[in-house]
XYZ file of N, CA and C in Angstrom:
369
model
N 52.077 58.814 101.813
C 52.457 60.216 101.666
C 51.746 60.808 100.449
N 51.320 62.050 100.550
C 50.644 62.702 99.436
C 51.664 63.128 98.393
N 51.161 63.554 97.234
C 52.055 64.021 96.169
C 52.702 65.348 96.520
N 52.123 66.083 97.449
C 52.610 67.404 97.811
C 52.708 67.497 99.338
N 53.665 66.756 99.929
C 53.699 66.658 101.392
C 54.200 67.916 102.081
N 53.667 68.122 103.281
C 54.189 69.199 104.121
C 55.537 68.746 104.666
N 56.276 69.673 105.240
C 57.611 69.368 105.781
C 57.527 68.233 106.806
N 56.518 68.263 107.653
C 56.374 67.259 108.705
C 56.084 65.859 108.165
N 55.626 65.765 106.930
C 55.312 64.460 106.349
C 56.488 63.866 105.580
N 57.579 64.617 105.454
C 58.764 64.079 104.786
C 59.435 63.065 105.697
N 60.169 62.153 105.084
C 60.925 61.196 105.884
C 62.104 61.918 106.537
N 62.682 61.291 107.520
C 63.847 61.878 108.191
C 64.988 62.106 107.191
N 65.218 61.138 106.288
C 66.274 61.285 105.285
C 65.996 62.447 104.341
N 64.741 62.612 103.923
C 64.394 63.728 103.043
C 64.618 65.054 103.755
N 64.195 65.138 105.011
C 64.385 66.388 105.766
C 65.868 66.695 105.959
N 66.685 65.659 106.151
C 68.118 65.871 106.334
C 68.731 66.483 105.076
N 68.412 65.915 103.914
C 68.968 66.417 102.646
C 68.446 67.814 102.351
N 67.163 68.024 102.577
C 66.518 69.285 102.194
C 66.471 70.307 103.328
N 67.230 70.082 104.385
C 67.179 70.956 105.560
C 67.387 72.445 105.263
N 68.214 72.821 104.261
C 68.327 74.266 103.993
C 66.992 74.911 103.598
N 66.043 74.095 103.158
C 64.752 74.625 102.723
C 63.656 74.469 103.768
N 64.020 74.017 104.955
C 63.009 73.694 105.976
C 62.080 74.857 106.298
N 62.620 76.042 106.426
C 61.788 77.184 106.836
C 60.822 77.644 105.750
N 61.096 77.281 104.516
C 60.220 77.730 103.437
C 59.524 76.593 102.701
N 59.775 75.351 103.114
C 59.237 74.199 102.408
C 57.729 74.312 102.168
N 56.992 74.650 103.213
C 55.540 74.674 103.103
C 55.016 75.815 102.236
N 55.892 76.720 101.810
C 55.463 77.798 100.913
C 55.900 77.558 99.464
N 56.695 76.512 99.241
C 57.134 76.203 97.874
C 55.952 75.728 97.039
N 56.013 75.997 95.759
C 54.987 75.524 94.838
C 55.125 74.012 94.673
N 54.033 73.334 94.338
C 54.092 71.872 94.183
C 55.200 71.396 93.240
N 55.405 72.086 92.118
C 56.438 71.644 91.182
C 57.829 71.819 91.778
N 58.000 72.825 92.643
C 59.290 73.028 93.295
C 59.549 71.924 94.320
N 58.514 71.576 95.058
C 58.654 70.493 96.031
C 58.983 69.179 95.318
N 58.298 68.938 94.223
C 58.541 67.704 93.467
C 59.988 67.625 92.999
N 60.500 68.734 92.507
C 61.893 68.777 92.049
C 62.850 68.501 93.213
N 62.579 69.100 94.367
C 63.428 68.893 95.532
C 63.341 67.458 96.039
N 62.153 66.863 95.978
C 62.005 65.468 96.392
C 62.767 64.536 95.453
N 62.819 64.892 94.173
C 63.626 64.112 93.228
C 65.098 64.162 93.620
N 65.561 65.338 94.015
C 66.957 65.494 94.447
C 67.202 64.629 95.690
N 66.291 64.705 96.654
C 66.447 63.915 97.879
C 66.436 62.418 97.578
N 65.632 62.011 96.605
C 65.562 60.595 96.224
C 66.887 60.119 95.637
N 67.507 60.961 94.807
C 68.760 60.581 94.138
C 69.987 60.770 95.024
N 69.860 61.535 96.087
C 70.986 61.902 96.942
C 71.797 60.709 97.441
N 71.166 59.638 97.947
C 71.964 58.508 98.450
C 72.816 57.828 97.373
N 72.425 57.963 96.124
C 73.169 57.336 95.022
C 74.355 58.191 94.573
N 74.430 59.413 95.077
C 75.491 60.341 94.665
C 76.775 60.057 95.432
N 77.908 60.391 94.786
C 79.173 60.292 95.513
C 79.306 61.518 96.426
N 80.324 61.510 97.275
C 80.492 62.570 98.276
C 80.601 63.954 97.635
N 81.313 64.053 96.515
C 81.468 65.346 95.840
C 80.125 65.862 95.324
N 79.335 64.977 94.745
C 78.020 65.378 94.246
C 77.103 65.796 95.399
N 77.152 65.055 96.489
C 76.336 65.413 97.647
C 76.731 66.780 98.201
N 78.030 67.032 98.243
C 78.507 68.329 98.724
C 78.017 69.455 97.815
N 78.066 69.221 96.506
C 77.594 70.227 95.555
C 76.102 70.486 95.745
N 75.314 69.443 95.947
C 73.877 69.607 96.192
C 73.651 70.451 97.435
N 74.386 70.153 98.505
C 74.210 70.914 99.741
C 74.593 72.386 99.564
N 75.691 72.635 98.847
C 76.093 74.036 98.585
C 74.996 74.759 97.809
N 74.465 74.100 96.792
C 73.444 74.741 95.964
C 72.152 74.971 96.735
N 71.749 74.002 97.546
C 70.535 74.193 98.350
C 70.724 75.328 99.351
N 71.891 75.399 99.961
C 72.168 76.493 100.903
C 72.144 77.837 100.199
N 72.781 77.885 99.038
C 72.802 79.144 98.282
C 71.379 79.533 97.871
N 70.621 78.564 97.378
C 69.250 78.807 96.933
C 68.389 79.313 98.089
N 68.575 78.735 99.266
C 67.751 79.113 100.420
C 68.005 80.559 100.853
N 69.186 81.096 100.527
C 69.524 82.474 100.906
C 69.136 83.500 99.837
N 68.678 83.032 98.687
C 68.341 83.948 97.597
C 66.942 84.532 97.780
N 66.780 85.744 97.288
C 65.458 86.372 97.283
C 64.650 85.784 96.119
N 63.329 85.942 96.133
C 62.536 85.467 94.995
C 63.012 86.070 93.663
N 63.419 87.328 93.686
C 63.913 87.986 92.477
C 65.189 87.313 91.978
N 66.115 87.027 92.902
C 67.367 86.354 92.521
C 67.099 84.950 91.995
N 66.140 84.276 92.593
C 65.796 82.931 92.129
C 65.238 82.955 90.712
N 64.378 83.912 90.458
C 63.805 84.021 89.111
C 64.901 84.312 88.086
N 65.827 85.185 88.430
C 66.952 85.468 87.530
C 67.802 84.226 87.312
N 68.026 83.459 88.363
C 68.812 82.223 88.237
C 68.110 81.242 87.306
N 66.777 81.133 87.438
C 66.021 80.238 86.548
C 66.149 80.678 85.094
N 66.051 81.987 84.879
C 66.155 82.511 83.506
C 67.534 82.248 82.924
N 68.568 82.460 83.726
C 69.935 82.216 83.246
C 70.151 80.737 82.956
N 69.613 79.879 83.807
C 69.736 78.437 83.597
C 69.044 78.037 82.288
N 67.850 78.569 82.069
C 67.115 78.244 80.845
C 67.872 78.746 79.616
N 68.414 79.945 79.687
C 69.186 80.490 78.574
C 70.416 79.630 78.299
N 71.069 79.154 79.353
C 72.239 78.296 79.202
C 71.871 76.984 78.514
N 70.728 76.425 78.907
C 70.282 75.162 78.309
C 70.052 75.296 76.803
N 69.676 76.488 76.373
C 69.328 76.704 74.966
C 70.521 77.091 74.096
N 71.699 77.274 74.711
C 72.888 77.621 73.931
C 73.332 76.439 73.064
N 73.933 76.732 71.914
C 74.518 75.649 71.113
C 75.675 75.007 71.890
N 75.958 73.731 71.633
C 76.995 73.017 72.402
C 78.340 73.725 72.445
N 78.778 74.324 71.327
C 80.088 74.977 71.323
C 80.111 76.210 72.228
N 79.001 76.928 72.310
C 78.940 78.092 73.203
C 78.879 77.656 74.663
N 78.170 76.549 74.929
C 78.135 76.005 76.289
C 79.551 75.638 76.721
N 80.276 74.988 75.823
C 81.633 74.544 76.147
C 82.545 75.746 76.414
N 82.428 76.785 75.587
C 83.243 77.987 75.776
C 82.923 78.651 77.124
N 81.648 78.695 77.469
C 81.240 79.280 78.741
C 81.757 78.449 79.917
N 81.684 77.138 79.807
C 82.217 76.266 80.862
C 83.714 76.485 81.034
N 84.426 76.648 79.914
C 85.866 76.872 79.974
C 86.178 78.188 80.683
N 85.418 79.241 80.348
C 85.632 80.535 81.004
C 85.343 80.438 82.502
N 84.299 79.686 82.853
C 83.967 79.509 84.262
C 85.089 78.767 84.989
N 85.604 77.742 84.352
C 86.704 76.968 84.942
C 87.925 77.872 85.161
N 88.227 78.717 84.194
C 89.348 79.653 84.332
C 89.097 80.614 85.499
N 87.867 81.111 85.604
C 87.498 82.017 86.690
C 87.666 81.334 88.046
N 87.188 80.089 88.143
C 87.286 79.362 89.411
C 88.734 79.152 89.850
N 89.654 79.086 88.893
C 91.058 78.854 89.212
C 91.837 80.125 89.527
N 91.194 81.268 89.411
C 91.849 82.531 89.760
C 91.971 82.649 91.274
N 92.986 83.375 91.738
C 93.057 83.656 93.178
C 91.827 84.452 93.614
N 91.430 84.272 94.859
C 90.214 84.921 95.368
C 90.251 86.440 95.173
N 91.395 87.039 95.327
C 91.517 88.495 95.170
C 91.138 88.921 93.744
N 91.608 88.180 92.757
C 91.276 88.513 91.363
C 89.790 88.291 91.088
N 89.219 87.235 91.673
C 87.779 86.998 91.491
C 86.974 88.135 92.111
N 87.408 88.610 93.283
C 86.730 89.740 93.921
C 86.774 90.975 93.026
N 87.953 91.226 92.421
C 88.096 92.379 91.523
C 87.175 92.250 90.312
N 87.108 91.065 89.745
C 86.228 90.842 88.598
C 84.761 91.024 88.982
N 84.367 90.496 90.136
C 82.979 90.659 90.595
C 82.656 92.133 90.773
N 83.591 92.860 91.386
C 83.354 94.282 91.627
C 83.240 95.047 90.310
N 84.121 94.760 89.363
C 84.065 95.472 88.084
C 82.769 95.128 87.340
N 82.304 93.891 87.484
C 81.037 93.506 86.849
C 79.871 94.246 87.503
N 79.883 94.327 88.837
C 78.812 95.032 89.534
C 78.807 96.511 89.184
N 79.994 97.085 89.032
C 80.083 98.501 88.664
C 79.528 98.726 87.259
N 79.791 97.794 86.354
C 79.348 97.927 84.969
C 77.873 97.559 84.803
N 77.361 96.686 85.686
C 75.981 96.211 85.587
C 75.284 96.298 86.932
N 74.901 97.510 87.351
C 74.225 97.633 88.656
C 72.919 96.849 88.646
N 72.532 96.259 89.780
C 71.278 95.493 89.820
C 70.080 96.370 89.522
N 69.148 95.808 88.781
C 67.938 96.545 88.455
C 66.879 96.193 89.472
N 66.094 97.188 89.831
C 65.010 96.942 90.763
C 63.826 96.376 90.000
N 63.157 95.416 90.632
C 61.997 94.820 89.965
C 60.825 95.780 90.006
N 60.062 95.795 88.947
C 58.889 96.645 88.873
C 57.756 95.955 89.612
N 57.228 96.644 90.619
C 56.129 96.037 91.382
C 54.972 96.949 91.470
């Protein structure tokens, strides 16, 4: 197998794990494919909860626009650079949010969208 395989050159197990990306696999950049292949390689070693989380994230990622993906990358990078105490505080707030009833989460999302309308990318 080459370092940058096409979808058809992936193993059956790799295609199964990475199936949410099947329609766009051949358009991904080499570094993106490499990252996804690393995930597929580690997948069998994961417990059921971790595998489920990977599948949710791949599905979510596959539905995002290029603009949303770039924003997600930027937010991830910013999170990585936070001091440990700020990371912990943010994780705690996220945990509290996740434990709210769905109705309250919807209200919070709506109020956030109202306060921060999406910006259009300059093209």
